[in-house]
Amino acid sequence: MRLAPAGFGRVVGDAQTLPFGSGVVDALVMPFVLFHLPALAVALSEVRRVLVSGGAFGAVTWAGHDPHPAYDVWVRVIDEHGAPPDPSPQMPSNDITSDPAKLRHALQAAGFGEVEITVERFRHQPSASEFLAHSQVIGAMARRIEQLPPDRRTACLAVAEEELGRLDPDAFIESGTVLYATARAT
Ligand SMILES: C[S@@+](CC[C@H](N)C(=O)[O-])C[C@H]1O[C@@H](n2cnc3c(N)ncnc32)[C@H](O)[C@@H]1O
């Protein structure tokens, strides 16, 4: 992952009410963002609004995950330590953005043409310690363990570390499919 260079312009805003005028952006990308947005149709209309005519839009979304034994262990250990449910489930539009036909329809309905959607496989194999470190800071399970009292959280992480340490390296393979969508403002 790379950060934008220092001095590069940054704006913080909601993708569902983009803080830009109409027809002023040549190209806009939203990698792994669309499924987070409760108002997907509104966001896509906003993208269409700010793009110049013929402007390009690109998005990457999750399509499906293969079985992931290390993640299953992580979830079980967290359940066993009584962590409350995720306080803010974050993929309200995943039903649409994980389905090529539905995503295509949503883009077309928002005023996009030349819609191209490709399905690609991904594969990532962290070590046990990389998996544990990453899983504590991002995702639904990180939000769950954050709600545990400190002593229970420490106990939970110790059990997780011990159980994950016993797994075969293949158990950490995270794989599945993502959708790459590109389209042009008509
Ligand atoms: C999974 S991260 C992807 C980050 C980055 N694009 C990448 O690929 O590494 C999802 C991003 O969507 C952003 N996000 C979620 N809801 C948003 C909203 N309503 N408006 C703008 N950004 C939002 C989050 O702040 C987060 O940075």
Short mmCIF file of C-alpha atoms and ligand atoms in Angstrom, two decimals:
data_model
loop_
_atom_site.label_atom_id
_atom_site.label_comp_id
_atom_site.label_asym_id
_atom_site.label_seq_id
_atom_site.Cartn_x
_atom_site.Cartn_y
_atom_site.Cartn_z
CA MET A 1 0.00 0.00 0.00
CA ARG A 2 1.27 3.53 -0.76
CA LEU A 3 0.17 6.89 0.56
CA ALA A 4 -0.37 9.90 -1.64
CA PRO A 5 2.75 12.08 -1.70
CA ALA A 6 3.00 14.99 0.75
CA GLY A 7 1.46 18.09 -0.77
CA PHE A 8 -1.03 16.06 -2.81
CA GLY A 9 -4.50 17.58 -2.40
CA ARG A 10 -6.81 15.76 0.01
CA VAL A 11 -10.49 16.21 0.74
CA VAL A 12 -12.48 14.36 3.39
CA GLY A 13 -16.12 13.76 2.52
CA ASP A 14 -18.99 11.34 2.27
CA ALA A 15 -19.11 9.38 -0.99
CA GLN A 16 -22.88 9.76 -0.91
CA THR A 17 -22.66 13.57 -1.04
CA LEU A 18 -19.41 14.25 -2.86
CA PRO A 19 -17.96 17.66 -2.01
CA PHE A 20 -17.31 18.61 -5.65
CA GLY A 21 -19.14 20.55 -8.30
CA SER A 22 -20.81 18.87 -11.25
CA GLY A 23 -18.83 17.75 -14.28
CA VAL A 24 -15.39 18.60 -12.87
CA VAL A 25 -13.67 15.22 -12.41
CA ASP A 26 -11.99 13.29 -15.25
CA ALA A 27 -11.60 9.95 -13.46
CA LEU A 28 -12.68 8.57 -10.11
CA VAL A 29 -11.81 5.25 -8.45
CA MET A 30 -13.37 3.61 -5.41
CA PRO A 31 -11.37 0.49 -4.48
CA PHE A 32 -13.17 -1.59 -1.84
CA VAL A 33 -15.58 1.23 -0.92
CA LEU A 34 -18.95 0.66 -2.64
CA PHE A 35 -20.14 -2.19 -0.38
CA HIS A 36 -19.77 0.08 2.67
CA LEU A 37 -22.29 2.61 1.38
CA PRO A 38 -25.89 2.30 2.64
CA ALA A 39 -27.14 4.48 -0.24
CA LEU A 40 -25.33 2.86 -3.17
CA ALA A 41 -27.62 4.30 -5.86
CA VAL A 42 -27.16 7.80 -4.41
CA ALA A 43 -23.38 7.38 -4.35
CA LEU A 44 -23.23 6.19 -7.96
CA SER A 45 -25.41 9.13 -9.01
CA GLU A 46 -23.00 11.41 -7.17
CA VAL A 47 -20.04 9.86 -9.00
CA ARG A 48 -21.88 10.37 -12.28
CA ARG A 49 -22.67 13.98 -11.35
CA VAL A 50 -19.10 15.01 -10.60
CA LEU A 51 -17.57 13.29 -13.64
CA VAL A 52 -17.19 15.09 -16.94
CA SER A 53 -19.16 13.55 -19.79
CA GLY A 54 -17.10 10.52 -20.86
CA GLY A 55 -15.24 10.52 -17.54
CA ALA A 56 -14.03 7.18 -16.20
CA PHE A 57 -15.09 5.36 -13.07
CA GLY A 58 -13.43 2.29 -11.59
CA ALA A 59 -14.33 0.18 -8.57
CA VAL A 60 -13.15 -3.01 -6.94
CA THR A 61 -15.53 -5.02 -4.75
CA TRP A 62 -15.54 -8.34 -2.96
CA ALA A 63 -17.37 -11.13 -4.81
CA GLY A 64 -16.82 -14.24 -2.71
CA HIS A 65 -14.53 -15.85 -0.16
CA ASP A 66 -13.35 -19.45 -0.09
CA PRO A 67 -13.35 -21.33 3.23
CA HIS A 68 -10.73 -19.83 5.55
CA PRO A 69 -9.92 -22.13 8.50
CA ALA A 70 -7.77 -19.60 10.39
CA TYR A 71 -10.59 -17.06 10.28
CA ASP A 72 -13.04 -19.70 11.56
CA VAL A 73 -10.74 -20.35 14.56
CA TRP A 74 -10.47 -16.60 15.19
CA VAL A 75 -14.28 -16.21 15.17
CA ARG A 76 -14.80 -19.22 17.45
CA VAL A 77 -12.25 -18.00 20.02
CA ILE A 78 -13.85 -14.54 20.01
CA ASP A 79 -17.32 -16.09 20.45
CA GLU A 80 -16.03 -18.25 23.32
CA HIS A 81 -14.77 -15.14 25.11
CA GLY A 82 -18.19 -13.54 24.94
CA ALA A 83 -17.41 -10.64 22.62
CA PRO A 84 -20.58 -8.71 21.73
CA PRO A 85 -21.76 -8.55 18.10
CA ASP A 86 -20.13 -6.16 15.65
CA PRO A 87 -21.50 -2.73 16.66
CA SER A 88 -21.44 -1.43 13.08
CA PRO A 89 -21.84 -4.06 10.37
CA GLN A 90 -20.21 -2.38 7.42
CA MET A 91 -21.24 -3.97 4.17
CA PRO A 92 -24.86 -2.90 3.63
CA SER A 93 -24.58 -2.92 -0.18
CA ASN A 94 -22.58 -6.12 -0.55
CA ASP A 95 -25.59 -8.00 -1.94
CA ILE A 96 -25.48 -5.70 -4.99
CA THR A 97 -21.75 -5.06 -5.30
CA SER A 98 -20.78 -8.74 -5.09
CA ASP A 99 -23.02 -9.70 -8.03
CA PRO A 100 -21.82 -8.73 -11.54
CA ALA A 101 -25.34 -8.44 -12.98
CA LYS A 102 -26.64 -6.33 -10.08
CA LEU A 103 -23.58 -4.09 -10.09
CA ARG A 104 -23.87 -3.59 -13.84
CA HIS A 105 -27.53 -2.69 -13.46
CA ALA A 106 -26.78 -0.23 -10.64
CA LEU A 107 -24.12 1.50 -12.76
CA GLN A 108 -26.37 1.70 -15.80
CA ALA A 109 -29.26 3.02 -13.70
CA ALA A 110 -26.96 5.79 -12.42
CA GLY A 111 -26.15 6.93 -15.96
CA PHE A 112 -23.03 4.98 -16.85
CA GLY A 113 -22.25 3.29 -20.16
CA GLU A 114 -19.45 1.04 -21.43
CA VAL A 115 -19.80 -0.94 -18.21
CA GLU A 116 -17.22 -3.71 -18.00
CA ILE A 117 -17.08 -6.09 -15.07
CA THR A 118 -14.47 -8.78 -14.69
CA VAL A 119 -14.18 -11.42 -11.99
CA GLU A 120 -10.66 -12.10 -10.75
CA ARG A 121 -9.35 -14.52 -8.20
CA PHE A 122 -7.20 -13.32 -5.32
CA ARG A 123 -4.95 -15.26 -2.94
CA HIS A 124 -3.06 -14.08 0.08
CA GLN A 125 -1.15 -16.18 2.62
CA PRO A 126 -0.07 -14.36 5.77
CA SER A 127 1.87 -16.04 8.56
CA ALA A 128 0.06 -16.76 11.85
CA SER A 129 1.52 -13.63 13.46
CA GLU A 130 0.70 -11.45 10.46
CA PHE A 131 -2.85 -12.79 10.47
CA LEU A 132 -3.27 -12.09 14.18
CA ALA A 133 -1.78 -8.60 13.97
CA HIS A 134 -3.96 -7.61 11.02
CA SER A 135 -7.12 -9.17 12.47
CA GLN A 136 -6.82 -7.06 15.62
CA VAL A 137 -6.98 -3.77 13.78
CA ILE A 138 -9.37 -4.27 10.87
CA GLY A 139 -12.68 -5.96 10.23
CA ALA A 140 -15.73 -7.10 12.13
CA MET A 141 -13.79 -9.27 14.59
CA ALA A 142 -11.44 -6.40 15.49
CA ARG A 143 -14.49 -4.29 16.29
CA ARG A 144 -15.84 -7.14 18.43
CA ILE A 145 -12.71 -7.72 20.54
CA GLU A 146 -12.36 -3.97 21.08
CA GLN A 147 -15.54 -4.18 23.15
CA LEU A 148 -14.09 -6.76 25.55
CA PRO A 149 -12.75 -5.63 28.94
CA PRO A 150 -8.91 -5.51 28.87
CA ASP A 151 -8.33 -8.70 30.90
CA ARG A 152 -10.74 -10.75 28.81
CA ARG A 153 -9.30 -9.31 25.63
CA THR A 154 -5.78 -10.30 26.71
CA ALA A 155 -7.01 -13.82 27.49
CA CYS A 156 -8.81 -14.03 24.14
CA LEU A 157 -5.68 -13.00 22.23
CA ALA A 158 -3.53 -15.50 24.15
CA VAL A 159 -5.89 -18.37 23.28
CA ALA A 160 -6.13 -17.21 19.66
CA GLU A 161 -2.34 -17.03 19.38
CA GLU A 162 -1.97 -20.50 20.83
CA GLU A 163 -4.66 -22.09 18.64
CA LEU A 164 -3.57 -20.28 15.47
CA GLY A 165 0.02 -21.29 16.13
CA ARG A 166 -1.00 -24.95 15.89
CA LEU A 167 -2.57 -24.60 12.42
CA ASP A 168 -1.02 -25.68 9.16
CA PRO A 169 0.30 -22.71 7.09
CA ASP A 170 -2.33 -23.45 4.43
CA ALA A 171 -5.06 -22.65 6.97
CA PHE A 172 -4.09 -18.97 6.64
CA ILE A 173 -4.66 -18.76 2.90
CA GLU A 174 -7.31 -16.16 2.18
CA SER A 175 -8.69 -16.56 -1.32
CA GLY A 176 -11.77 -15.89 -3.36
CA THR A 177 -12.93 -13.51 -6.05
CA VAL A 178 -13.17 -9.77 -6.54
CA LEU A 179 -15.02 -7.74 -9.16
CA TYR A 180 -13.28 -5.05 -11.18
CA ALA A 181 -15.82 -2.64 -12.62
CA THR A 182 -15.10 0.14 -15.08
CA ALA A 183 -17.60 2.47 -16.70
CA ARG A 184 -17.91 5.84 -18.43
CA ALA A 185 -20.23 8.70 -17.63
CA THR A 186 -22.63 8.98 -20.59
C1 LIG B 1 -11.85 -1.31 2.90
S1 LIG B 1 -11.35 0.37 3.02
C2 LIG B 1 -10.57 0.59 1.46
C3 LIG B 1 -9.54 1.66 1.52
C4 LIG B 1 -8.72 1.86 0.23
N1 LIG B 1 -9.58 2.29 -0.85
C5 LIG B 1 -8.00 0.59 -0.13
O1 LIG B 1 -8.35 -0.05 -1.11
O2 LIG B 1 -7.04 0.23 0.60
C6 LIG B 1 -12.91 1.18 2.85
C7 LIG B 1 -12.80 2.68 2.84
O3 LIG B 1 -14.10 3.22 2.57
C8 LIG B 1 -14.25 4.40 3.32
N2 LIG B 1 -15.68 4.72 3.44
C9 LIG B 1 -16.65 4.00 4.05
N3 LIG B 1 -17.83 4.64 3.98
C10 LIG B 1 -17.61 5.81 3.32
C11 LIG B 1 -18.42 6.92 2.93
N4 LIG B 1 -19.72 6.95 3.22
N5 LIG B 1 -17.84 7.93 2.26
C12 LIG B 1 -16.52 7.90 1.96
N6 LIG B 1 -15.69 6.89 2.29
C13 LIG B 1 -16.23 5.87 2.96
C14 LIG B 1 -13.59 4.05 4.65
O4 LIG B 1 -13.23 5.23 5.33
C15 LIG B 1 -12.37 3.27 4.19
O5 LIG B 1 -11.28 4.13 3.96
#
